Short mmCIF file of C-alpha atoms in Angstrom, two decimals:
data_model
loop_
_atom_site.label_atom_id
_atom_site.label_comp_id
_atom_site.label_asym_id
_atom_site.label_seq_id
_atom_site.Cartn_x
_atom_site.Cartn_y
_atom_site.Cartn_z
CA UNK A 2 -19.05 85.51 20.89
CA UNK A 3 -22.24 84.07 22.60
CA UNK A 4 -22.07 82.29 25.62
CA UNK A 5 -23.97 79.16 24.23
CA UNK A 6 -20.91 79.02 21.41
CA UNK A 7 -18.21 79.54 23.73
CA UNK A 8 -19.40 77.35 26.22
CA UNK A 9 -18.86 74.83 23.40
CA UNK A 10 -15.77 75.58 22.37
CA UNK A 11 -14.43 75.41 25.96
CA UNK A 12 -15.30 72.11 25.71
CA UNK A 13 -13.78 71.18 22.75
CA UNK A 14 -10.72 72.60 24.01
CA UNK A 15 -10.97 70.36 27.13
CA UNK A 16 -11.64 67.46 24.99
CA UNK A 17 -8.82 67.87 22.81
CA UNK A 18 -6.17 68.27 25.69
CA UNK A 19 -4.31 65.88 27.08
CA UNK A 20 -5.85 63.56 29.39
CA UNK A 21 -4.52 62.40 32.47
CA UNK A 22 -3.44 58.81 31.38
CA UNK A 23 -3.09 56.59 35.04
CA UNK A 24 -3.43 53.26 36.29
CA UNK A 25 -4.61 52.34 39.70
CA UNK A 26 -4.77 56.24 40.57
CA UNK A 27 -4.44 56.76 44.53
CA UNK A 28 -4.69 61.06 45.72
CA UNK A 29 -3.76 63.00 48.94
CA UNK A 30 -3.74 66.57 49.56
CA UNK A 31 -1.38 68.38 51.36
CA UNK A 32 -1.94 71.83 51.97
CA UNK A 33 -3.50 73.23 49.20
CA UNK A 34 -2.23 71.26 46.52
CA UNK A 35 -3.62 67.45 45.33
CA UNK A 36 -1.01 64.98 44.64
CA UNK A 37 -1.93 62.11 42.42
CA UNK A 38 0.16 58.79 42.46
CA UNK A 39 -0.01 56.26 39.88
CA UNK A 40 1.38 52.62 38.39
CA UNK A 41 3.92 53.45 36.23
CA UNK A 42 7.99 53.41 36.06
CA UNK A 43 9.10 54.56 39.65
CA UNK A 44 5.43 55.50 40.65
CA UNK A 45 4.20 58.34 38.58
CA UNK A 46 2.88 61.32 40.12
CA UNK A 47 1.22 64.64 39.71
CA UNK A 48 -0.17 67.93 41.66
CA UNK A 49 -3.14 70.03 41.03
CA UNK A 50 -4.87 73.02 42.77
CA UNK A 51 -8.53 72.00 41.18
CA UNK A 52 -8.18 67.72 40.74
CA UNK A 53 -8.94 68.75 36.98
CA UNK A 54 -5.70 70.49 35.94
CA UNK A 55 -2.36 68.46 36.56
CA UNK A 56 1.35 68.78 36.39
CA UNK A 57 3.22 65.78 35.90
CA UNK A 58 6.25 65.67 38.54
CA UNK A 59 8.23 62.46 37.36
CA UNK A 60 8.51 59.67 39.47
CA UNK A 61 8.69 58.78 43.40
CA UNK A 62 11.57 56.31 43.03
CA UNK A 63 14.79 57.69 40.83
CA UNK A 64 15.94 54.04 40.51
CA UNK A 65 14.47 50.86 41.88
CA UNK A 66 14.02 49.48 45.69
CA UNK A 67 16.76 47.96 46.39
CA UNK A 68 14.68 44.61 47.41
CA UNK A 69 12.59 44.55 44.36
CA UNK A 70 14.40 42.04 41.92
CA UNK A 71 15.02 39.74 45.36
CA UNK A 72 10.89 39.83 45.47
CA UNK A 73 9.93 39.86 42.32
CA UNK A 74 13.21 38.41 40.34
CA UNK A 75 11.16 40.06 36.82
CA UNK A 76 10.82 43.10 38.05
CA UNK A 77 11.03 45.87 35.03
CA UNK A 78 10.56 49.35 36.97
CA UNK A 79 7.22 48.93 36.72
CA UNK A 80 5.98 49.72 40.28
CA UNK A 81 2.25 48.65 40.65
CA UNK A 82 -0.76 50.25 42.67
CA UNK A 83 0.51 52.80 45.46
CA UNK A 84 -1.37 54.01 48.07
CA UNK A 85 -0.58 57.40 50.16
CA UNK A 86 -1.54 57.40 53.66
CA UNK A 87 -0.89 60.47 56.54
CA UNK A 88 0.54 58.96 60.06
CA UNK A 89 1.76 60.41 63.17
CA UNK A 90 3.11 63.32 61.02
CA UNK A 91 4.43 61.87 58.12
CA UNK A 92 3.42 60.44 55.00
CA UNK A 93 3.59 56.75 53.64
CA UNK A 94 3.67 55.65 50.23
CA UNK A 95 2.71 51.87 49.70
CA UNK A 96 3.37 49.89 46.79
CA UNK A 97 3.70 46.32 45.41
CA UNK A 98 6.54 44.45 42.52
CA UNK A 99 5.52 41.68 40.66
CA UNK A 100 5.33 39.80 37.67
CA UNK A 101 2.33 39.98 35.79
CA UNK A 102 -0.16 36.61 36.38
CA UNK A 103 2.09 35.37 39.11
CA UNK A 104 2.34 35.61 42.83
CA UNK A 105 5.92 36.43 42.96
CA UNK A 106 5.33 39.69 44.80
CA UNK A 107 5.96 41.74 47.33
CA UNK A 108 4.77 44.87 49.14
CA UNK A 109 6.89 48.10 50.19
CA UNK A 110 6.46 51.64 51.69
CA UNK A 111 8.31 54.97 51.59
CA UNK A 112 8.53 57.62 53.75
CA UNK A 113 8.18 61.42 53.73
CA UNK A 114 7.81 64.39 55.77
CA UNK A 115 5.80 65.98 52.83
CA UNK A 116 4.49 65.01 49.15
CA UNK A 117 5.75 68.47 47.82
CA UNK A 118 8.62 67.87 45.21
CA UNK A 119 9.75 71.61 45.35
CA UNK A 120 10.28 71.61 49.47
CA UNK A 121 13.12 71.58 50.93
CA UNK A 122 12.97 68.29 53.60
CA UNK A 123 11.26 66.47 50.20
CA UNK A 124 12.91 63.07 50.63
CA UNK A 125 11.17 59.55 50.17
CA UNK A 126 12.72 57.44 52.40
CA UNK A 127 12.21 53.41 51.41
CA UNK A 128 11.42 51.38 54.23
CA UNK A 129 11.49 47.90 53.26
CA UNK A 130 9.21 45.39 52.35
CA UNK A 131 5.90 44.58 54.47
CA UNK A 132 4.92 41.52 53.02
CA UNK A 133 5.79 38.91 50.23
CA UNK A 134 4.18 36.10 48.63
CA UNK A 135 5.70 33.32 47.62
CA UNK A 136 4.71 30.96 44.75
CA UNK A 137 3.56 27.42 46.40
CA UNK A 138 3.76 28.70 49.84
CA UNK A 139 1.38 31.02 49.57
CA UNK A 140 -2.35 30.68 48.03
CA UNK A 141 -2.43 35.36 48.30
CA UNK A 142 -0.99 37.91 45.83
CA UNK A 143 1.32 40.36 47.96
CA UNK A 144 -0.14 43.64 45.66
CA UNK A 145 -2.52 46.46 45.69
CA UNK A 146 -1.90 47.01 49.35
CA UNK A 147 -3.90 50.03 51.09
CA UNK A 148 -4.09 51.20 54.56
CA UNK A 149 -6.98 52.13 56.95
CA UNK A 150 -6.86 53.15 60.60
CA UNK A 151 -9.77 51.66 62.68
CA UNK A 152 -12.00 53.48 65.21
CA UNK A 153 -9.34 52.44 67.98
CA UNK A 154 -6.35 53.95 65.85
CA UNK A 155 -4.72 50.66 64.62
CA UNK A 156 -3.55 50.78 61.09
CA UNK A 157 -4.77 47.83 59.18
CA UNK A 158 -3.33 46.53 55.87
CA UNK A 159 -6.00 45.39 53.02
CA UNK A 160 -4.25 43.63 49.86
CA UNK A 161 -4.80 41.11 46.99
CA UNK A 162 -5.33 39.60 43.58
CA UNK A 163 -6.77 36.92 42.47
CA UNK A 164 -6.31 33.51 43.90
CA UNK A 165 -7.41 33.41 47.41
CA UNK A 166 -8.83 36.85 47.62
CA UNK A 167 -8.85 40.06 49.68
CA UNK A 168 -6.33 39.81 52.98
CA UNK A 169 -6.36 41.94 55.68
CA UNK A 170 -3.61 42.06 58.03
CA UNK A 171 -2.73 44.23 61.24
CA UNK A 172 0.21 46.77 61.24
CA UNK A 173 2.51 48.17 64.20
CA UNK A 174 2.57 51.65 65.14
CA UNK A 175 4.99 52.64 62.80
CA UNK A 176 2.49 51.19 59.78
CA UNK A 177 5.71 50.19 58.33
CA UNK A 178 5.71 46.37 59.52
CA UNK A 179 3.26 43.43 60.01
CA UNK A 180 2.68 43.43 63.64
CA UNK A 181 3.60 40.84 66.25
CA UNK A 182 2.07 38.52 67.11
CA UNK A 183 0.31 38.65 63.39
CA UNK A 184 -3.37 38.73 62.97
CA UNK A 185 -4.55 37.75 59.26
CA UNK A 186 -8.11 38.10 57.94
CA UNK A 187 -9.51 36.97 54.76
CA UNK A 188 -12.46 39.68 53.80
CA UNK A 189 -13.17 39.04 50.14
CA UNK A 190 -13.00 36.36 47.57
CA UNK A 191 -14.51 34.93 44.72
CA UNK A 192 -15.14 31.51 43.46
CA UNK A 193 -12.08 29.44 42.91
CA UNK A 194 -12.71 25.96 41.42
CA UNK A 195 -11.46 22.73 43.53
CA UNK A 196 -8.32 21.72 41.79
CA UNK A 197 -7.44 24.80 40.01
CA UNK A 198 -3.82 24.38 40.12
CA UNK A 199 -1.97 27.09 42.34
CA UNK A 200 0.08 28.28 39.75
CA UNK A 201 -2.89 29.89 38.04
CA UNK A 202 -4.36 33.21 39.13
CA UNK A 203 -7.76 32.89 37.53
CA UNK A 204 -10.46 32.68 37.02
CA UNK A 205 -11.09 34.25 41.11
CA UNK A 206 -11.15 37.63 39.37
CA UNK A 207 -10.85 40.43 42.50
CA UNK A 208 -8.16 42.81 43.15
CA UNK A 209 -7.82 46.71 44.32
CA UNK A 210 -8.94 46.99 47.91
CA UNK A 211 -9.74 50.12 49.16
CA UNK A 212 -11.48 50.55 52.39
CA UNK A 213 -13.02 53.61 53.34
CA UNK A 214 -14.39 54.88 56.89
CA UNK A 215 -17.81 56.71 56.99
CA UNK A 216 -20.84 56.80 58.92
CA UNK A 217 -20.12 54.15 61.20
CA UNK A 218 -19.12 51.84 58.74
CA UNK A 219 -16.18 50.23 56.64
CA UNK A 220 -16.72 50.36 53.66
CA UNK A 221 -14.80 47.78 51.26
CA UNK A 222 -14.19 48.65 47.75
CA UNK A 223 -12.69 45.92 45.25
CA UNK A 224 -12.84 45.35 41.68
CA UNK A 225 -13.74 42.89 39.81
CA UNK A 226 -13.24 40.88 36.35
CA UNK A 227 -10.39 41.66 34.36
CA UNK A 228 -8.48 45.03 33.98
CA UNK A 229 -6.19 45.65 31.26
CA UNK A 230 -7.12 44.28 27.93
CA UNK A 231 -8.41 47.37 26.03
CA UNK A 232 -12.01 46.26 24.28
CA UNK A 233 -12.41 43.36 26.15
CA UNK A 234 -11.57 44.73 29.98
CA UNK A 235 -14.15 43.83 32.60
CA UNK A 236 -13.18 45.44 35.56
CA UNK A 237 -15.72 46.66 37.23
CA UNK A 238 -16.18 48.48 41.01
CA UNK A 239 -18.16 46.44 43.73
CA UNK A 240 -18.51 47.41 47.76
CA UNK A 241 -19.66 45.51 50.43
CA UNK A 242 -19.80 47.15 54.70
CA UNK A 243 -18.97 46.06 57.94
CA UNK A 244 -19.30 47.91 61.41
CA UNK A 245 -15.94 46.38 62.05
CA UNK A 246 -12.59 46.63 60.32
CA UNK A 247 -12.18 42.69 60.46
CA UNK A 248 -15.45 42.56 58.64
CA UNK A 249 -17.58 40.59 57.98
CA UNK A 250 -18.15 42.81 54.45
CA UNK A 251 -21.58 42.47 53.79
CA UNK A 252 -23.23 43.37 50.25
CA UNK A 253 -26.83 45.07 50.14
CA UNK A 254 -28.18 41.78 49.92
CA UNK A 255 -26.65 40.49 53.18
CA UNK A 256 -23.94 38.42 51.27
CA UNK A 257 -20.73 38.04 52.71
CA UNK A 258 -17.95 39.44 50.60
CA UNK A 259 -15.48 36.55 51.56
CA UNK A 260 -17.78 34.07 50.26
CA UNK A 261 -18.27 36.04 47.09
CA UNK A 262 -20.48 38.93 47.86
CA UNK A 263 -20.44 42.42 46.51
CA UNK A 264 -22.74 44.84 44.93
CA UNK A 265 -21.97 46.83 42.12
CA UNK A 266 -21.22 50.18 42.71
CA UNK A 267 -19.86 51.28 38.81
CA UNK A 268 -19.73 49.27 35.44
CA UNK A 269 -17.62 50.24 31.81
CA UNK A 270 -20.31 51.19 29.01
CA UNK A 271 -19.84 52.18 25.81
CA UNK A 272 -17.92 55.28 26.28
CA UNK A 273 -15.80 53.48 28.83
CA UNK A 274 -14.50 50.37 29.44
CA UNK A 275 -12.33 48.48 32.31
CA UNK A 276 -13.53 50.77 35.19
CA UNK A 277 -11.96 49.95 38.27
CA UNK A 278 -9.15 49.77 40.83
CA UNK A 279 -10.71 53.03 42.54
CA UNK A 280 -9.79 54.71 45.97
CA UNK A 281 -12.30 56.80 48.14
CA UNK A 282 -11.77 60.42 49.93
CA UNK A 283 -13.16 63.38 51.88
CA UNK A 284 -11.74 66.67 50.62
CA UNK A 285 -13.44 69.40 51.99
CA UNK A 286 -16.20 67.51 53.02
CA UNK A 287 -17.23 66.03 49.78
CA UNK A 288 -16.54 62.41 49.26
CA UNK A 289 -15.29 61.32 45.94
CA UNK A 290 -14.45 58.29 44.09
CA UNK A 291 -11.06 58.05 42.03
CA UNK A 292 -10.38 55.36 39.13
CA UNK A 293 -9.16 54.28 35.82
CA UNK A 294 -10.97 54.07 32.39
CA UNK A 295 -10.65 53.12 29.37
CA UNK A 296 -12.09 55.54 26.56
CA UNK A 297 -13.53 53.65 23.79
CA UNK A 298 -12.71 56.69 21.37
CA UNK A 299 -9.02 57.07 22.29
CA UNK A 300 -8.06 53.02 20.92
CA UNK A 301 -9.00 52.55 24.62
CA UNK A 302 -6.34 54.67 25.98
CA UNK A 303 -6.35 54.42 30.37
CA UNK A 304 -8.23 58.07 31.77
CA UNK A 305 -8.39 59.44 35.09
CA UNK A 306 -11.76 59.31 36.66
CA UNK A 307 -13.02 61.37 39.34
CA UNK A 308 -16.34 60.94 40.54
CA UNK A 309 -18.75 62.46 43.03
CA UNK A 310 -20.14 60.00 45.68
CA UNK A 311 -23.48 60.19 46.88
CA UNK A 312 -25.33 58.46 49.65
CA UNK A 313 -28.66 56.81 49.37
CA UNK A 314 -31.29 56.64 52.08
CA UNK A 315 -29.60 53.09 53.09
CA UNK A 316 -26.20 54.70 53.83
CA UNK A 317 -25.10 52.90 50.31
CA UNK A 318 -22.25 54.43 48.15
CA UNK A 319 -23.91 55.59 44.51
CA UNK A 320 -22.00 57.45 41.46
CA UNK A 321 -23.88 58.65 38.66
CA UNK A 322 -22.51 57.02 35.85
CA UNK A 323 -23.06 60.62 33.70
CA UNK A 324 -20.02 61.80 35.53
CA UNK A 325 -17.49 59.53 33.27
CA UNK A 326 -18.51 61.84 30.71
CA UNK A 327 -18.42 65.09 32.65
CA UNK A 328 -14.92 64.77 34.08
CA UNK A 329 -11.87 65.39 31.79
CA UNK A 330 -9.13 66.04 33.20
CA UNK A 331 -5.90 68.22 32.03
CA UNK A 332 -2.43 67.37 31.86
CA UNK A 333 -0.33 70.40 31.81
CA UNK A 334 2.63 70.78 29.69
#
């Protein structure tokens, strides 16, 4: 066979597997393995060796948490947007319940000495709810929480959706609680019209905070438009940078991402729609950024996206929107 032909054929074959199919896709890796966490009935999750080929592993949460329906009273197993963090030796799982379009959420984290399903101390270990919002006492969305530690050590708490945007609130040591006395921050929004009743989510379209340390700087990830409606999905990824966790998040044009700044890092295309809800990492010294997708070809079916990140001369995050095409991913049988 010639290597031009079964070059092709290779990637036929890759084309015609099974896709990773994820939501709101969060990684870790611990040892030598990649562990991929997902929205989905009791979290979904995965491992890999390569981030390309990956066996599905179930779910976190065998039932629900017990606090879920007292959140979110219309809770259906769905858990919603996790986020893995390493701390003082173990790891933490965040995630959010909810109903979809309302505020009636809440945020929770489990606990475990290691993300390997086959090991013998492999035992999530809930710890409760961090924070909840509550319809007409609260103008935030308790969801799509994730977790940075600043230059000082303190582990700091980025969530939100919609209404009054991106929060940012200090955790205790453990990075299980809010700490006391609390310290809030608001460090992205969008537009929301005077007398928009508070009921209604939209049309402040931002969700999917993820911030991510490098070079000096925070840098703060969040999506915009809307996710989730196949063809007509606008989600989109924009950042914005501070030299200080509290912000302020400033776009390349100077804009302040709480008074709706952000600059567009990836948009959907043809191929692709609904890009968004990403998380950032480091693995072996290569940074890399992880999303959703929705593949036009597949009736818009939701596809794992991993692409590399590049820097430019301004110290700006850049993806090369080829790579939506160039990674497939592989979900083992």
């Amino acid at each position: 066979m010639k290597a031009p032909l079964a070059a092709t054929m290779l990637l036929a074959a890759a084309a015609n597997a099974a896709q990773v199919g994820v939501h709101d896709p969060v990684m870790a890796k611990d040892g030598s393995t990649y562990y991929l966490y997902s929205t989905g009935p009791g979290i979904t999750f995965y491992s890999s060796r390569d981030m390309l080929h990956w066996k599905p592993e179930g779910r976190v949460f065998a039932g629900e948490p017990a606090w879920a329906k007292r959140a979110a009273p219309t809770f259906n197993d769905h858990i919603w947007a996790p986020d893995v963090q390493h701390h003082n030796g173990r790891w933490l799982l965040y995630y959010s319940v909810s109903g979809f379009g309302k505020n009636t959420s809440g945020i929770g984290v489990t606990t475990n000495a290691t993300l390997d399903p086959r090991s013998p101390n492999y035992r999530w270990e809930d710890q409760g709810m961090v924070v909840q919002s509550v319809p007409g006492r609260d103008l935030w969305n308790a969801i799509d929480p994730n977790v940075v530690e600043d230059d000082k050590g303190q582990g700091w708490m980025s969530f939100g959706s919609f209404w009054g945007g991106i929060k940012l609130v200090k955790l205790d040591d453990s990075w299980t609680k809010i700490a006391e006395p609390q310290e809030w921050h608001t460090i992205a929004r969008r537009e929301r019209p005077a007398f928009t009743p508070d009921e209604d989510a939209a049309p402040a379209e931002i969700e999917g905070p993820f911030i991510f340390r490098k070079n000096g700087y925070y840098y703060l990830f969040v999506s915009w438009g809307l996710c989730c409606q196949g063809p007509k999905s606008t989600y989109h990824v924009v950042v914005g940078r501070a030299s200080d966790v509290k912000g302020p998040y400033l776009d390349r044009q100077g804009k302040d991402m709480a008074k709706g700044g952000g600059s567009l890092v990836v948009k959907g295309d043809r191929d692709w729609k609904g890009l968004g809800h990403n998380s950032a990492y480091t693995f072996d010294g290569k940074d890399y950024l992880v999303l959703h997708a929705y593949e036009t070809a597949d009736k818009y079916k939701q596809k794992l996206k991993v692409m590399d990140i590049r820097w430019d001369k301004d110290g700006w995050p850049t993806v090369d929107p080829k790579d939506l095409n160039k990674y497939v991913s592989e979900e083992l049988k």
